[in-house]
Short mmCIF file of C-alpha atoms and ligand atoms in Angstrom, two decimals:
data_model
loop_
_atom_site.label_atom_id
_atom_site.label_comp_id
_atom_site.label_asym_id
_atom_site.label_seq_id
_atom_site.Cartn_x
_atom_site.Cartn_y
_atom_site.Cartn_z
CA UNK Q 298 -29.63 -17.33 -34.52
CA UNK Q 299 -26.60 -19.72 -35.37
CA UNK Q 300 -27.39 -23.29 -36.38
CA UNK Q 301 -26.53 -25.71 -33.63
CA UNK Q 302 -23.94 -28.49 -34.78
CA UNK Q 303 -25.61 -31.62 -35.81
CA UNK Q 304 -24.88 -33.91 -32.74
CA UNK Q 305 -25.62 -37.80 -33.62
CA UNK Q 306 -24.80 -40.67 -31.44
CA UNK Q 307 -22.20 -41.61 -34.19
CA UNK Q 308 -20.26 -38.29 -33.92
CA UNK Q 309 -20.36 -38.77 -29.94
CA UNK Q 310 -19.09 -42.09 -30.10
CA UNK Q 311 -16.16 -41.11 -32.05
CA UNK Q 312 -14.97 -38.55 -29.74
CA UNK Q 313 -12.97 -40.22 -26.46
CA UNK Q 314 -15.29 -39.84 -23.52
CA UNK Q 315 -13.95 -37.31 -21.14
CA UNK Q 316 -13.48 -38.49 -17.12
CA UNK Q 317 -16.67 -37.00 -16.22
CA UNK Q 318 -19.92 -37.04 -18.43
CA UNK Q 319 -21.48 -34.61 -16.37
CA UNK Q 320 -19.94 -32.16 -14.16
CA UNK Q 321 -21.62 -29.73 -11.51
CA UNK Q 322 -18.96 -26.84 -10.35
CA UNK Q 323 -19.98 -24.96 -7.31
CA UNK Q 324 -23.73 -25.14 -8.43
CA UNK Q 325 -26.14 -23.08 -6.64
CA UNK Q 326 -29.96 -21.75 -6.79
CA UNK Q 327 -31.98 -19.61 -4.70
CA UNK Q 328 -35.62 -19.40 -4.48
CA UNK Q 329 -36.16 -15.72 -3.05
CA UNK Q 330 -34.58 -16.19 0.42
CA UNK Q 331 -34.18 -19.81 0.41
CA UNK Q 332 -30.85 -21.31 -1.04
CA UNK Q 333 -32.42 -24.58 -2.28
CA UNK Q 334 -29.21 -25.87 -3.86
CA UNK Q 335 -25.90 -24.43 -2.33
CA UNK Q 336 -22.35 -24.52 -4.10
CA UNK Q 337 -22.41 -28.28 -5.02
CA UNK Q 338 -19.98 -29.91 -6.99
CA UNK Q 339 -20.12 -33.30 -8.26
CA UNK Q 340 -18.86 -35.36 -11.39
CA UNK Q 341 -20.63 -38.54 -13.03
CA UNK Q 342 -18.07 -40.97 -14.39
CA UNK Q 343 -18.91 -43.24 -17.15
CA UNK Q 344 -20.02 -46.66 -16.41
CA UNK Q 345 -21.02 -45.66 -12.51
CA UNK Q 346 -24.16 -44.89 -10.80
CA UNK Q 347 -23.90 -41.83 -8.47
CA UNK Q 348 -26.92 -41.63 -6.07
CA UNK Q 349 -27.61 -38.47 -4.25
CA UNK Q 350 -29.33 -38.68 -1.07
CA UNK Q 351 -30.87 -36.45 1.69
CA UNK Q 352 -34.12 -35.81 3.45
CA UNK Q 353 -37.03 -34.28 2.03
CA UNK Q 354 -36.43 -30.98 0.91
CA UNK Q 355 -32.56 -31.15 0.87
CA UNK Q 356 -32.47 -29.98 -2.82
CA UNK Q 357 -32.26 -33.37 -4.64
CA UNK Q 358 -34.73 -32.37 -7.33
CA UNK Q 359 -33.81 -29.11 -7.88
CA UNK Q 360 -30.03 -30.32 -8.42
CA UNK Q 361 -31.37 -32.50 -10.88
CA UNK Q 362 -33.58 -29.61 -12.66
CA UNK Q 363 -30.04 -27.37 -12.47
CA UNK Q 364 -28.50 -30.49 -14.30
CA UNK Q 365 -31.08 -31.27 -16.94
CA UNK Q 366 -31.50 -27.28 -17.56
CA UNK Q 367 -35.17 -27.21 -16.43
CA UNK Q 368 -34.03 -24.83 -14.04
CA UNK Q 369 -31.27 -21.83 -14.68
CA UNK Q 370 -28.62 -21.62 -11.98
CA UNK Q 371 -27.97 -18.54 -9.57
CA UNK Q 372 -24.35 -19.52 -9.38
CA UNK Q 373 -22.00 -21.99 -10.76
CA UNK Q 374 -21.85 -24.28 -13.68
CA UNK Q 375 -22.86 -27.29 -15.67
CA UNK Q 376 -20.54 -29.18 -17.78
CA UNK Q 377 -21.68 -31.75 -20.24
CA UNK Q 378 -18.98 -34.00 -22.05
CA UNK Q 379 -16.57 -31.27 -21.06
CA UNK Q 380 -18.34 -28.59 -22.35
CA UNK Q 381 -19.95 -25.48 -20.34
CA UNK Q 382 -23.69 -26.17 -20.81
CA UNK Q 383 -24.88 -23.82 -18.15
CA UNK Q 384 -26.90 -21.47 -20.33
CA UNK Q 385 -28.18 -24.43 -22.62
CA UNK Q 386 -31.75 -25.05 -22.64
CA UNK Q 387 -32.97 -28.38 -21.51
CA UNK Q 388 -33.82 -29.46 -25.20
CA UNK Q 389 -30.57 -28.93 -26.26
CA UNK Q 390 -28.72 -30.52 -23.60
CA UNK Q 391 -31.10 -33.59 -24.34
CA UNK Q 392 -29.81 -33.44 -27.80
CA UNK Q 393 -26.55 -33.63 -26.79
CA UNK Q 394 -26.88 -36.45 -24.64
CA UNK Q 395 -28.47 -35.86 -21.44
CA UNK Q 396 -31.49 -37.99 -20.54
CA UNK Q 397 -33.74 -37.80 -17.60
CA UNK Q 398 -36.69 -39.21 -16.07
CA UNK Q 399 -39.68 -37.51 -14.20
CA UNK Q 400 -41.25 -38.02 -11.05
CA UNK Q 401 -44.31 -36.87 -12.61
CA UNK Q 402 -45.53 -39.04 -15.44
CA UNK Q 403 -45.16 -38.05 -19.10
CA UNK Q 404 -46.44 -41.38 -20.53
CA UNK Q 405 -49.57 -41.50 -23.01
CA UNK Q 406 -51.87 -44.03 -21.61
CA UNK Q 407 -53.70 -44.87 -24.63
CA UNK Q 408 -50.66 -45.76 -26.87
CA UNK Q 409 -48.86 -48.84 -26.64
CA UNK Q 410 -45.45 -49.15 -24.89
CA UNK Q 411 -43.66 -49.54 -28.23
CA UNK Q 412 -45.75 -46.38 -29.75
CA UNK Q 413 -44.35 -44.52 -26.35
CA UNK Q 414 -41.12 -45.35 -27.01
CA UNK Q 415 -41.15 -44.52 -30.69
CA UNK Q 416 -42.57 -41.14 -30.10
CA UNK Q 417 -39.92 -40.43 -27.35
CA UNK Q 418 -37.31 -41.46 -29.91
CA UNK Q 419 -39.07 -39.43 -32.68
CA UNK Q 420 -39.24 -36.30 -30.65
CA UNK Q 421 -35.93 -36.30 -29.90
CA UNK Q 422 -34.62 -37.08 -33.33
CA UNK Q 423 -36.92 -34.00 -34.70
CA UNK Q 424 -35.27 -32.08 -37.26
CA UNK Q 425 -38.05 -30.05 -39.06
CA UNK Q 426 -35.76 -28.65 -41.77
CA UNK Q 427 -34.48 -32.13 -43.18
CA UNK Q 428 -38.33 -33.10 -44.01
CA UNK Q 429 -36.92 -35.49 -46.63
CA UNK Q 430 -35.17 -37.90 -44.47
CA UNK Q 431 -38.59 -38.59 -42.69
CA UNK Q 432 -39.12 -42.02 -43.66
CA UNK Q 433 -35.33 -43.37 -42.72
CA UNK Q 434 -35.59 -41.15 -39.51
CA UNK Q 435 -38.73 -43.03 -38.80
CA UNK Q 436 -37.12 -46.47 -39.39
CA UNK Q 437 -34.25 -45.47 -37.31
CA UNK Q 438 -36.31 -44.06 -34.42
CA UNK Q 439 -38.15 -47.24 -34.44
CA UNK Q 440 -35.07 -49.15 -34.03
CA UNK Q 441 -33.88 -46.98 -31.42
CA UNK Q 442 -37.14 -47.50 -29.76
CA UNK Q 443 -37.01 -51.28 -29.88
CA UNK Q 444 -33.57 -51.15 -28.28
CA UNK Q 445 -34.77 -49.19 -25.43
CA UNK Q 446 -37.69 -51.31 -24.99
CA UNK Q 447 -35.42 -54.67 -24.87
CA UNK Q 448 -32.97 -52.66 -22.26
CA UNK Q 449 -35.60 -51.78 -19.86
CA UNK Q 450 -37.02 -55.56 -20.21
CA UNK Q 451 -40.21 -54.55 -21.76
CA UNK Q 452 -40.30 -56.08 -25.25
CA UNK Q 453 -42.87 -58.52 -24.00
CA UNK Q 454 -45.15 -55.62 -22.93
CA UNK Q 455 -44.49 -54.16 -26.66
CA UNK Q 456 -48.20 -54.19 -27.78
CA UNK Q 457 -49.67 -53.46 -24.25
CA UNK Q 458 -51.34 -49.94 -24.15
CA UNK Q 459 -49.66 -48.08 -21.27
CA UNK Q 460 -52.65 -47.70 -19.28
CA UNK Q 461 -52.67 -51.54 -18.73
CA UNK Q 462 -49.11 -51.44 -17.17
CA UNK Q 463 -48.55 -52.19 -13.62
CA UNK Q 464 -47.11 -49.13 -11.43
CA UNK Q 465 -43.76 -50.65 -11.61
CA UNK Q 466 -43.88 -51.47 -15.17
CA UNK Q 467 -44.96 -47.63 -15.67
CA UNK Q 468 -41.52 -46.90 -14.24
CA UNK Q 469 -39.48 -48.98 -16.59
CA UNK Q 470 -41.47 -47.38 -19.51
CA UNK Q 471 -40.20 -44.03 -18.55
CA UNK Q 472 -36.68 -45.31 -18.38
CA UNK Q 473 -37.26 -46.92 -21.80
CA UNK Q 474 -38.33 -43.56 -22.69
CA UNK Q 475 -35.56 -41.76 -21.73
CA UNK Q 476 -33.04 -44.70 -23.42
CA UNK Q 477 -34.84 -44.48 -26.81
CA UNK Q 478 -33.31 -40.84 -26.84
CA UNK Q 479 -29.88 -42.56 -26.56
CA UNK Q 480 -28.49 -40.47 -23.60
CA UNK Q 481 -24.80 -40.78 -22.41
CA UNK Q 482 -26.06 -39.40 -18.94
CA UNK Q 483 -29.62 -40.75 -17.11
CA UNK Q 484 -30.72 -38.38 -14.59
CA UNK Q 485 -33.18 -40.72 -12.51
CA UNK Q 486 -35.32 -38.77 -9.67
CA UNK Q 487 -36.91 -41.66 -7.38
CA UNK Q 488 -37.40 -44.40 -10.03
CA UNK Q 489 -38.46 -46.84 -6.89
CA UNK Q 490 -41.26 -44.55 -5.69
CA UNK Q 491 -44.21 -46.38 -4.69
CA UNK Q 492 -43.05 -49.65 -5.67
CA UNK Q 493 -43.07 -53.18 -4.21
CA UNK Q 494 -40.31 -55.48 -3.29
CA UNK Q 495 -40.41 -57.23 -6.34
CA UNK Q 496 -40.57 -54.27 -8.72
CA UNK Q 497 -38.00 -52.42 -6.92
CA UNK Q 498 -35.82 -55.55 -7.57
CA UNK Q 499 -36.59 -55.55 -11.06
CA UNK Q 500 -35.73 -51.77 -11.34
CA UNK Q 501 -32.40 -52.31 -9.74
CA UNK Q 502 -31.29 -55.02 -11.98
CA UNK Q 503 -32.25 -52.84 -15.01
CA UNK Q 504 -30.13 -49.84 -13.27
CA UNK Q 505 -27.29 -52.32 -12.84
CA UNK Q 506 -27.52 -53.50 -16.45
CA UNK Q 507 -27.79 -49.56 -17.72
CA UNK Q 508 -24.45 -48.81 -15.89
CA UNK Q 509 -22.34 -50.03 -18.48
CA UNK Q 510 -22.40 -47.12 -21.48
CA UNK Q 511 -23.95 -44.70 -19.33
CA UNK Q 512 -23.57 -42.29 -16.17
CA UNK Q 513 -26.42 -42.49 -14.02
CA UNK Q 514 -27.37 -40.06 -11.42
CA UNK Q 515 -29.83 -41.77 -9.10
CA UNK Q 516 -31.99 -39.96 -6.63
CA UNK Q 517 -33.44 -42.47 -4.21
CA UNK Q 518 -34.86 -42.78 -1.13
CA UNK Q 519 -34.98 -46.28 -0.45
CA UNK Q 520 -31.47 -46.50 1.61
CA UNK Q 521 -31.21 -50.52 1.08
CA UNK Q 522 -31.63 -49.91 -2.67
CA UNK Q 523 -28.98 -47.04 -2.80
CA UNK Q 524 -26.31 -48.85 -0.87
CA UNK Q 525 -26.85 -52.08 -2.78
CA UNK Q 526 -26.57 -50.26 -6.30
CA UNK Q 527 -24.40 -47.22 -6.14
CA UNK Q 528 -20.64 -46.58 -7.28
CA UNK Q 529 -20.55 -43.21 -5.32
CA UNK Q 530 -22.63 -41.35 -3.02
CA UNK Q 531 -23.23 -37.71 -2.47
CA UNK Q 532 -25.18 -36.69 0.84
CA UNK Q 533 -27.29 -33.43 0.66
CA UNK Q 534 -28.49 -31.53 3.71
CA UNK Q 535 -30.28 -28.20 3.32
CA UNK Q 536 -28.80 -27.67 -0.14
CA UNK Q 537 -25.33 -28.29 0.63
CA UNK Q 538 -23.15 -31.27 -0.02
CA UNK Q 539 -21.79 -32.97 3.33
CA UNK Q 540 -20.47 -36.06 1.96
CA UNK Q 541 -19.42 -37.58 -1.32
CA UNK Q 542 -17.48 -40.55 -1.35
CA UNK Q 543 -18.04 -44.73 -1.71
CA UNK Q 544 -20.81 -46.58 -0.01
CA UNK Q 545 -18.63 -47.87 2.53
CA UNK Q 546 -16.96 -44.54 3.61
CA UNK Q 547 -20.21 -42.73 3.44
CA UNK Q 548 -21.59 -45.35 5.85
CA UNK Q 549 -18.92 -44.94 8.34
CA UNK Q 550 -19.11 -41.06 8.03
CA UNK Q 551 -19.91 -39.62 11.58
CA UNK Q 552 -21.41 -36.48 10.18
CA UNK Q 553 -23.82 -38.67 7.48
CA UNK Q 554 -24.64 -40.79 10.65
CA UNK Q 555 -25.57 -37.67 12.76
CA UNK Q 556 -27.43 -35.75 10.07
CA UNK Q 557 -29.03 -38.25 7.88
CA UNK Q 558 -28.50 -42.12 7.97
CA UNK Q 559 -29.14 -42.90 11.96
CA UNK Q 560 -30.68 -46.21 12.08
CA UNK Q 561 -29.72 -46.98 8.53
CA UNK Q 562 -25.91 -46.93 9.14
N1 ADP R 244 -40.02 -23.72 -7.72
C1 ADP R 244 -39.70 -23.63 -6.46
N2 ADP R 244 -39.95 -22.29 -5.77
C2 ADP R 244 -39.96 -22.24 -4.63
N3 ADP R 244 -39.43 -23.38 -3.84
C3 ADP R 244 -38.97 -24.53 -4.14
C4 ADP R 244 -39.39 -24.64 -5.78
N4 ADP R 244 -38.67 -25.76 -5.79
C5 ADP R 244 -38.18 -26.25 -4.64
N5 ADP R 244 -38.10 -25.53 -3.72
C6 ADP R 244 -37.66 -25.80 -2.41
O1 ADP R 244 -36.47 -25.65 -2.41
C7 ADP R 244 -36.15 -26.76 -1.30
C8 ADP R 244 -35.58 -28.04 -1.85
O2 ADP R 244 -36.53 -28.93 -2.57
P1 ADP R 244 -36.34 -30.05 -3.45
O3 ADP R 244 -34.93 -29.79 -4.53
O4 ADP R 244 -37.87 -30.28 -4.06
O5 ADP R 244 -35.89 -31.31 -2.46
P2 ADP R 244 -36.00 -32.62 -2.48
O6 ADP R 244 -35.80 -33.13 -4.13
O7 ADP R 244 -34.60 -33.06 -1.95
O8 ADP R 244 -37.03 -33.32 -1.53
C9 ADP R 244 -37.43 -27.03 -0.42
O9 ADP R 244 -37.36 -26.34 0.55
C10 ADP R 244 -38.46 -26.68 -1.90
O10 ADP R 244 -39.68 -26.49 -0.88
MG1 MG R 245 -37.65 -34.59 -4.87
#
């Protein structure tokens, strides 16, 4: 087994960013007879929020799983920072700058907000063969965790056990835990799910603040939120892309109105 090249934020920042940080090319996934994702191509630009919308079962979560490496594609390619990563595992893609938040909860409830963030940073930085760096690595993980908490608007909650957070704050913590791994690309699957209007607004402001410095893929049901925050929108129906354009162009697209938006357009 060959050693993976050391990939730190510093080495990544030293390289010029490719036009697309993450790209899907003709990506497909079959489950038996079901083509859940079919020939999807899209590219995520830096400093932009790219939303993916579609009815239940359209293939949005499967697409995220293909991009993150949790699922292997049955056709097509995933490119991260210009490199073909289609055969890379999810942890390897995460090491190279691909962060995701989960629809299921991956928070440790008894630990504080700060401890959850530090664990996320530490798990990401783990290089078991560099045990002699552990003290320094620990300080670095803590500072990454503190930055992530601040960017996610949770600094005031640092000492609160995660179990004591509201639903909206838990979702903010999930974003913070993702940020603690220093990603260039963020894949967010329904970060507004189950939130009231106030919590949604807070999360949307958080996402707007994260646009700078990241490429963000946002899967979201709330159409008002999507149109308020996205720079680009891809519409999926039955696993396939039927439109991918600016919010205004998607709103005006007759196919989209027929297939999906209806009363929202
Ligand atoms: N692991 C799986 N095995 C079999 N079918 C699956 C699996 N994951 C998703 N599917 C199916 O693929 C289709 C797309 O699902 P999904 O990507 O979760 O849609 P969405 O997130 O847009 O609601 C659905 O018909 C779903 O039932
Ligand atoms: Mg889904």
